[in-house]
Amino acid sequence: MRPEAILHALSDPVRAAIFTQISGQGCVQACSEVAMVGDRAIPKSSLSHHIKVLREAGLIRCERHGVEMRNHSRCSEVDQRFPGLIAAILGAYALVGV
Amino acid sequence: MRPEAILHALSDPVRAAIFTQISGQGCVQACSEVAMVGDRAIPKSSLSHHIKVLREAGLIRCERHGVEMRNHSRCSEVDQRFPGLIAAILGAYALVGV
DNA sequence: TCCCATAGTTCGGAATATCGGAACTATTGA
DNA sequence: TCAATAGTTCCGATATTCCGAACTATGGGA
């Protein structure tokens, strides 16, 4: 879990929005529930790529549940390792309304 | 001054190190003083590019002083707009020793 | 069992960004 | 005016990103 990977993952507003969504409500979302960011539909190959980047950065964990993939936020683990990082980043995005 | 630009700028460990260096001691450094990161020499065209990315992200301000360029950290301005962001990021890098 | 529908992943090629050497520009001092 | 120093710009090689199309995996019927 490296800081540069986390920053890179969240330096894309679309990925930051996806991560916010996964972290926010209930902390579990299937990819198909994330297929919209704002009013914008994300092509599923792009979404798959974004999810992969978030996963490889250690920000989320994915497990198959039947036919769908559930994405869990790893917020608390990341926060334990890098205190305040996630909060500051999502806070900054929230301030500019993304 | 957008969060994604700041995160992108600092998602490169070399740039993060340059920014740490500029922010750290005395808050002013000419590019030539930054030409080393760790034991690694940075080509000056690359350094110029890195400095530009940091400048455009709003992280530093550059002004010519005679023949050299001085780089000032804008830490406090960034912190005013996005509280805790810089500290959390540099703190995370410090934790892994970069 | 076989087939279909749903959910994601992988492939491939076009567009874009990054890196660094070489050439260029700007400023100072002799 | 010329030389030296400090950065910038240009450009080609390399690497990333984006997304449609094809592919894989799982579960639910007929």
mmCIF file of C-alpha atoms (C1' of nucleotides) in Angstrom:
data_model
loop_
_atom_site.group_PDB
_atom_site.id
_atom_site.type_symbol
_atom_site.label_atom_id
_atom_site.label_comp_id
_atom_site.label_asym_id
_atom_site.label_seq_id
_atom_site.Cartn_x
_atom_site.Cartn_y
_atom_site.Cartn_z
ATOM 1 C CA MET A 1 0.000 0.000 0.000
ATOM 2 C CA ARG A 2 2.038 2.943 -1.311
ATOM 3 C CA PRO A 3 1.104 6.628 -1.052
ATOM 4 C CA GLU A 4 1.878 7.291 -4.719
ATOM 5 C CA ALA A 5 -0.573 4.585 -5.790
ATOM 6 C CA ILE A 6 -3.291 6.008 -3.551
ATOM 7 C CA LEU A 7 -2.712 9.560 -4.794
ATOM 8 C CA HIS A 8 -2.608 8.429 -8.379
ATOM 9 C CA ALA A 9 -5.817 6.445 -7.953
ATOM 10 C CA LEU A 10 -7.631 9.394 -6.425
ATOM 11 C CA SER A 11 -6.133 12.018 -8.748
ATOM 12 C CA ASP A 12 -8.836 11.109 -11.231
ATOM 13 C CA PRO A 13 -12.118 12.804 -10.243
ATOM 14 C CA VAL A 14 -14.115 9.932 -11.706
ATOM 15 C CA ARG A 15 -12.249 7.395 -9.580
ATOM 16 C CA ALA A 16 -12.509 9.659 -6.546
ATOM 17 C CA ALA A 17 -16.266 9.825 -7.102
ATOM 18 C CA ILE A 18 -16.458 6.044 -7.446
ATOM 19 C CA PHE A 19 -14.465 5.591 -4.261
ATOM 20 C CA THR A 20 -16.627 8.115 -2.427
ATOM 21 C CA GLN A 21 -19.700 6.232 -3.565
ATOM 22 C CA ILE A 22 -18.303 2.862 -2.480
ATOM 23 C CA SER A 23 -17.128 4.255 0.853
ATOM 24 C CA GLY A 24 -20.255 6.199 1.519
ATOM 25 C CA GLN A 25 -23.467 4.291 1.548
ATOM 26 C CA GLY A 26 -23.275 0.873 3.136
ATOM 27 C CA CYS A 27 -19.692 0.388 1.996
ATOM 28 C CA VAL A 28 -20.617 -2.268 -0.554
ATOM 29 C CA GLN A 29 -21.597 -1.700 -4.138
ATOM 30 C CA ALA A 30 -21.638 -3.889 -7.187
ATOM 31 C CA CYS A 31 -19.931 -2.417 -10.221
ATOM 32 C CA SER A 32 -23.247 -2.018 -11.957
ATOM 33 C CA GLU A 33 -24.446 0.251 -9.165
ATOM 34 C CA VAL A 34 -21.482 2.504 -9.806
ATOM 35 C CA ALA A 35 -21.980 2.719 -13.556
ATOM 36 C CA MET A 36 -23.107 6.340 -13.248
ATOM 37 C CA VAL A 37 -20.990 9.168 -11.896
ATOM 38 C CA GLY A 38 -23.067 12.301 -11.670
ATOM 39 C CA ASP A 39 -25.114 12.358 -14.877
ATOM 40 C CA ARG A 40 -22.417 10.576 -16.812
ATOM 41 C CA ALA A 41 -22.516 6.897 -17.742
ATOM 42 C CA ILE A 42 -19.132 5.177 -17.569
ATOM 43 C CA PRO A 43 -18.366 2.561 -20.220
ATOM 44 C CA LYS A 44 -17.981 -0.738 -18.443
ATOM 45 C CA SER A 45 -14.474 -1.423 -19.699
ATOM 46 C CA SER A 46 -13.433 1.936 -18.238
ATOM 47 C CA LEU A 47 -15.260 1.183 -15.013
ATOM 48 C CA SER A 48 -13.507 -2.158 -14.766
ATOM 49 C CA HIS A 49 -10.206 -0.391 -15.223
ATOM 50 C CA HIS A 50 -11.024 2.236 -12.579
ATOM 51 C CA ILE A 51 -12.050 -0.451 -10.099
ATOM 52 C CA LYS A 52 -8.807 -2.269 -10.780
ATOM 53 C CA VAL A 53 -6.754 0.859 -10.100
ATOM 54 C CA LEU A 54 -8.613 1.440 -6.830
ATOM 55 C CA ARG A 55 -8.142 -2.199 -5.861
ATOM 56 C CA GLU A 56 -4.432 -2.246 -6.671
ATOM 57 C CA ALA A 57 -3.930 0.948 -4.680
ATOM 58 C CA GLY A 58 -5.416 -0.901 -1.696
ATOM 59 C CA LEU A 59 -8.405 1.421 -1.458
ATOM 60 C CA ILE A 60 -11.058 -1.222 -2.027
ATOM 61 C CA ARG A 61 -11.453 -4.966 -1.801
ATOM 62 C CA CYS A 62 -13.566 -6.918 -4.271
ATOM 63 C CA GLU A 63 -15.234 -10.249 -3.797
ATOM 64 C CA ARG A 64 -17.495 -12.179 -6.043
ATOM 65 C CA HIS A 65 -21.008 -12.803 -4.753
ATOM 66 C CA GLY A 66 -22.699 -15.058 -7.224
ATOM 67 C CA VAL A 67 -22.867 -13.298 -10.522
ATOM 68 C CA GLU A 68 -21.785 -9.930 -9.250
ATOM 69 C CA MET A 69 -18.695 -8.378 -7.728
ATOM 70 C CA ARG A 70 -19.013 -6.490 -4.457
ATOM 71 C CA ASN A 71 -16.683 -3.632 -3.747
ATOM 72 C CA HIS A 72 -15.837 -2.912 -0.143
ATOM 73 C CA SER A 73 -14.065 0.239 0.922
ATOM 74 C CA ARG A 74 -10.845 -0.284 2.865
ATOM 75 C CA CYS A 75 -11.014 3.218 4.303
ATOM 76 C CA SER A 76 -10.269 2.224 7.850
ATOM 77 C CA GLU A 77 -7.267 0.087 6.953
ATOM 78 C CA VAL A 78 -5.837 2.871 4.824
ATOM 79 C CA ASP A 79 -6.536 5.356 7.585
ATOM 80 C CA GLN A 80 -4.726 3.193 10.078
ATOM 81 C CA ARG A 81 -1.640 3.160 7.881
ATOM 82 C CA PHE A 82 -1.849 6.756 6.625
ATOM 83 C CA PRO A 83 -3.845 8.699 9.201
ATOM 84 C CA GLY A 84 -6.028 11.464 7.821
ATOM 85 C CA LEU A 85 -5.056 10.907 4.204
ATOM 86 C CA ILE A 86 -8.360 9.682 2.834
ATOM 87 C CA ALA A 87 -10.361 12.182 4.865
ATOM 88 C CA ALA A 88 -8.246 15.083 3.635
ATOM 89 C CA ILE A 89 -8.492 13.998 0.002
ATOM 90 C CA LEU A 90 -12.228 13.341 -0.011
ATOM 91 C CA GLY A 91 -12.676 16.532 2.003
ATOM 92 C CA ALA A 92 -10.810 18.531 -0.650
ATOM 93 C CA TYR A 93 -12.993 17.087 -3.414
ATOM 94 C CA ALA A 94 -16.101 17.793 -1.362
ATOM 95 C CA LEU A 95 -15.031 21.435 -1.002
ATOM 96 C CA VAL A 96 -15.022 21.940 -4.755
ATOM 97 C CA GLY A 97 -18.158 19.890 -5.188
ATOM 98 C CA VAL A 98 -16.977 16.737 -6.923
ATOM 99 C CA MET B 1 -6.420 25.231 -7.521
ATOM 100 C CA ARG B 2 -8.056 21.844 -8.024
ATOM 101 C CA PRO B 3 -7.649 18.746 -5.836
ATOM 102 C CA GLU B 4 -7.041 16.474 -8.817
ATOM 103 C CA ALA B 5 -4.126 18.632 -9.967
ATOM 104 C CA ILE B 6 -2.590 18.602 -6.494
ATOM 105 C CA LEU B 7 -2.980 14.838 -6.160
ATOM 106 C CA HIS B 8 -1.626 14.245 -9.622
ATOM 107 C CA ALA B 9 1.366 16.492 -8.940
ATOM 108 C CA LEU B 10 2.185 14.704 -5.704
ATOM 109 C CA SER B 11 1.424 11.203 -6.976
ATOM 110 C CA ASP B 12 4.933 11.151 -8.407
ATOM 111 C CA PRO B 13 7.432 10.367 -5.623
ATOM 112 C CA VAL B 14 10.100 12.465 -7.341
ATOM 113 C CA ARG B 15 7.819 15.501 -7.432
ATOM 114 C CA ALA B 16 6.713 14.845 -3.859
ATOM 115 C CA ALA B 17 10.364 14.792 -2.827
ATOM 116 C CA ILE B 18 11.017 18.034 -4.712
ATOM 117 C CA PHE B 19 8.019 19.660 -3.058
ATOM 118 C CA THR B 20 9.081 18.417 0.376
ATOM 119 C CA GLN B 21 12.515 19.859 -0.241
ATOM 120 C CA ILE B 22 11.149 23.220 -1.356
ATOM 121 C CA SER B 23 8.678 23.347 1.527
ATOM 122 C CA GLY B 24 11.127 22.189 4.110
ATOM 123 C CA GLN B 25 14.225 24.193 4.556
ATOM 124 C CA GLY B 26 13.775 27.921 4.229
ATOM 125 C CA CYS B 27 10.944 27.551 1.738
ATOM 126 C CA VAL B 28 13.030 28.839 -1.175
ATOM 127 C CA GLN B 29 15.222 26.834 -3.485
ATOM 128 C CA ALA B 30 16.608 27.418 -6.914
ATOM 129 C CA CYS B 31 16.030 24.616 -9.387
ATOM 130 C CA SER B 32 19.729 23.794 -9.364
ATOM 131 C CA GLU B 33 19.563 23.115 -5.638
ATOM 132 C CA VAL B 34 16.855 20.559 -6.298
ATOM 133 C CA ALA B 35 18.715 18.749 -9.055
ATOM 134 C CA MET B 36 19.274 15.744 -6.792
ATOM 135 C CA VAL B 37 16.557 13.629 -5.265
ATOM 136 C CA GLY B 38 18.091 11.109 -2.906
ATOM 137 C CA ASP B 39 21.182 9.848 -4.705
ATOM 138 C CA ARG B 40 19.626 10.335 -8.082
ATOM 139 C CA ALA B 41 20.402 13.238 -10.424
ATOM 140 C CA ILE B 42 17.394 14.577 -12.316
ATOM 141 C CA PRO B 43 17.935 15.706 -15.921
ATOM 142 C CA LYS B 44 17.213 19.394 -16.058
ATOM 143 C CA SER B 45 14.520 19.115 -18.713
ATOM 144 C CA SER B 46 12.694 16.670 -16.458
ATOM 145 C CA LEU B 47 13.226 18.920 -13.467
ATOM 146 C CA SER B 48 11.835 21.860 -15.403
ATOM 147 C CA HIS B 49 8.781 19.772 -16.242
ATOM 148 C CA HIS B 50 8.291 18.683 -12.620
ATOM 149 C CA ILE B 51 8.576 22.259 -11.402
ATOM 150 C CA LYS B 52 5.984 23.288 -13.973
ATOM 151 C CA VAL B 53 3.552 20.614 -12.809
ATOM 152 C CA LEU B 54 3.979 21.709 -9.190
ATOM 153 C CA ARG B 55 3.523 25.355 -10.200
ATOM 154 C CA GLU B 56 0.395 24.708 -12.264
ATOM 155 C CA ALA B 57 -1.093 22.688 -9.424
ATOM 156 C CA GLY B 58 -0.689 25.780 -7.251
ATOM 157 C CA LEU B 59 1.777 24.089 -4.914
ATOM 158 C CA ILE B 60 4.681 26.423 -5.530
ATOM 159 C CA ARG B 61 5.320 29.900 -6.873
ATOM 160 C CA CYS B 62 8.382 30.726 -8.947
ATOM 161 C CA GLU B 63 10.097 34.044 -9.391
ATOM 162 C CA ARG B 64 13.222 34.957 -11.194
ATOM 163 C CA HIS B 65 16.008 36.373 -9.070
ATOM 164 C CA GLY B 66 18.779 37.411 -11.357
ATOM 165 C CA VAL B 67 19.975 34.429 -13.254
ATOM 166 C CA GLU B 68 18.170 31.893 -11.164
ATOM 167 C CA MET B 69 14.601 30.928 -10.426
ATOM 168 C CA ARG B 70 13.470 30.714 -6.832
ATOM 169 C CA ASN B 71 10.753 28.300 -5.871
ATOM 170 C CA HIS B 72 8.538 29.195 -2.952
ATOM 171 C CA SER B 73 6.220 26.695 -1.357
ATOM 172 C CA ARG B 74 2.567 27.737 -1.219
ATOM 173 C CA CYS B 75 1.852 25.263 1.554
ATOM 174 C CA SER B 76 -0.080 27.673 3.728
ATOM 175 C CA GLU B 77 -2.308 28.905 0.917
ATOM 176 C CA VAL B 78 -3.093 25.350 -0.123
ATOM 177 C CA ASP B 79 -3.717 24.423 3.485
ATOM 178 C CA GLN B 80 -6.129 27.298 3.884
ATOM 179 C CA ARG B 81 -8.144 26.069 0.917
ATOM 180 C CA PHE B 82 -7.817 22.326 1.555
ATOM 181 C CA PRO B 83 -7.130 21.904 5.266
ATOM 182 C CA GLY B 84 -4.858 19.031 6.196
ATOM 183 C CA LEU B 85 -4.349 17.834 2.636
ATOM 184 C CA ILE B 86 -0.658 18.623 2.228
ATOM 185 C CA ALA B 87 0.195 17.493 5.749
ATOM 186 C CA ALA B 88 -1.565 14.164 5.234
ATOM 187 C CA ILE B 89 0.137 13.544 1.896
ATOM 188 C CA LEU B 90 3.643 14.463 2.993
ATOM 189 C CA GLY B 91 3.005 12.556 6.220
ATOM 190 C CA ALA B 92 2.105 9.435 4.247
ATOM 191 C CA TYR B 93 5.280 9.665 2.185
ATOM 192 C CA ALA B 94 7.313 10.245 5.330
ATOM 193 C CA LEU B 95 5.850 7.066 6.839
ATOM 194 C CA VAL B 96 7.194 4.954 4.016
ATOM 195 C CA GLY B 97 10.446 6.849 3.947
ATOM 196 C CA VAL B 98 10.325 8.776 0.671
ATOM 197 C "C1'" DT C 1 -27.667 -30.879 -19.290
ATOM 198 C "C1'" DC C 2 -27.660 -27.017 -22.384
ATOM 199 C "C1'" DC C 3 -28.526 -22.459 -23.286
ATOM 200 C "C1'" DC C 4 -29.394 -17.748 -22.135
ATOM 201 C "C1'" DA C 5 -28.845 -13.520 -19.466
ATOM 202 C "C1'" DT C 6 -26.151 -10.849 -16.481
ATOM 203 C "C1'" DA C 7 -21.637 -9.026 -14.645
ATOM 204 C "C1'" DG C 8 -17.003 -8.113 -15.379
ATOM 205 C "C1'" DT C 9 -12.475 -8.711 -17.773
ATOM 206 C "C1'" DT C 10 -9.319 -8.612 -21.530
ATOM 207 C "C1'" DC C 11 -7.818 -7.151 -26.108
ATOM 208 C "C1'" DG C 12 -6.374 -3.760 -29.375
ATOM 209 C "C1'" DG C 13 -5.751 0.568 -31.435
ATOM 210 C "C1'" DA C 14 -6.194 5.550 -31.263
ATOM 211 C "C1'" DA C 15 -5.318 9.548 -28.449
ATOM 212 C "C1'" DT C 16 -2.594 11.433 -24.829
ATOM 213 C "C1'" DA C 17 1.066 12.043 -21.437
ATOM 214 C "C1'" DT C 18 5.921 11.305 -19.781
ATOM 215 C "C1'" DC C 19 11.019 11.355 -20.067
ATOM 216 C "C1'" DG C 20 15.279 13.123 -21.335
ATOM 217 C "C1'" DG C 21 18.929 14.711 -24.744
ATOM 218 C "C1'" DA C 22 19.859 18.569 -27.720
ATOM 219 C "C1'" DA C 23 19.084 23.029 -28.998
ATOM 220 C "C1'" DC C 24 17.373 27.379 -27.504
ATOM 221 C "C1'" DT C 25 16.517 31.723 -24.474
ATOM 222 C "C1'" DA C 26 17.459 34.860 -20.686
ATOM 223 C "C1'" DT C 27 20.277 37.091 -17.421
ATOM 224 C "C1'" DT C 28 24.643 38.502 -15.311
ATOM 225 C "C1'" DG C 29 29.458 39.545 -15.124
ATOM 226 C "C1'" DA C 30 33.977 40.246 -17.323
ATOM 227 C "C1'" DT D 1 30.194 42.030 -26.907
ATOM 228 C "C1'" DC D 2 31.209 37.565 -25.347
ATOM 229 C "C1'" DA D 3 31.180 33.717 -22.106
ATOM 230 C "C1'" DA D 4 28.998 31.279 -18.371
ATOM 231 C "C1'" DT D 5 25.083 29.850 -15.798
ATOM 232 C "C1'" DA D 6 20.029 28.726 -15.165
ATOM 233 C "C1'" DG D 7 15.960 27.220 -17.130
ATOM 234 C "C1'" DT D 8 12.766 26.308 -21.092
ATOM 235 C "C1'" DT D 9 11.290 24.313 -25.345
ATOM 236 C "C1'" DC D 10 11.375 20.901 -28.942
ATOM 237 C "C1'" DC D 11 10.973 16.348 -30.413
ATOM 238 C "C1'" DG D 12 11.243 11.380 -30.743
ATOM 239 C "C1'" DA D 13 10.862 7.107 -27.974
ATOM 240 C "C1'" DT D 14 8.149 4.986 -24.552
ATOM 241 C "C1'" DA D 15 4.330 4.306 -21.560
ATOM 242 C "C1'" DT D 16 -0.706 5.316 -20.146
ATOM 243 C "C1'" DT D 17 -5.424 6.099 -20.807
ATOM 244 C "C1'" DC D 18 -9.795 5.419 -22.935
ATOM 245 C "C1'" DC D 19 -13.425 2.736 -24.819
ATOM 246 C "C1'" DG D 20 -15.738 -0.476 -28.198
ATOM 247 C "C1'" DA D 21 -15.700 -5.282 -29.264
ATOM 248 C "C1'" DA D 22 -14.895 -9.791 -28.081
ATOM 249 C "C1'" DC D 23 -14.317 -12.883 -24.317
ATOM 250 C "C1'" DT D 24 -15.069 -15.365 -19.614
ATOM 251 C "C1'" DA D 25 -17.600 -16.660 -15.515
ATOM 252 C "C1'" DT D 26 -21.637 -17.543 -12.833
ATOM 253 C "C1'" DG D 27 -26.517 -18.642 -11.978
ATOM 254 C "C1'" DG D 28 -31.248 -19.633 -13.465
ATOM 255 C "C1'" DG D 29 -34.375 -21.753 -16.074
ATOM 256 C "C1'" DA D 30 -36.226 -25.146 -19.866
#
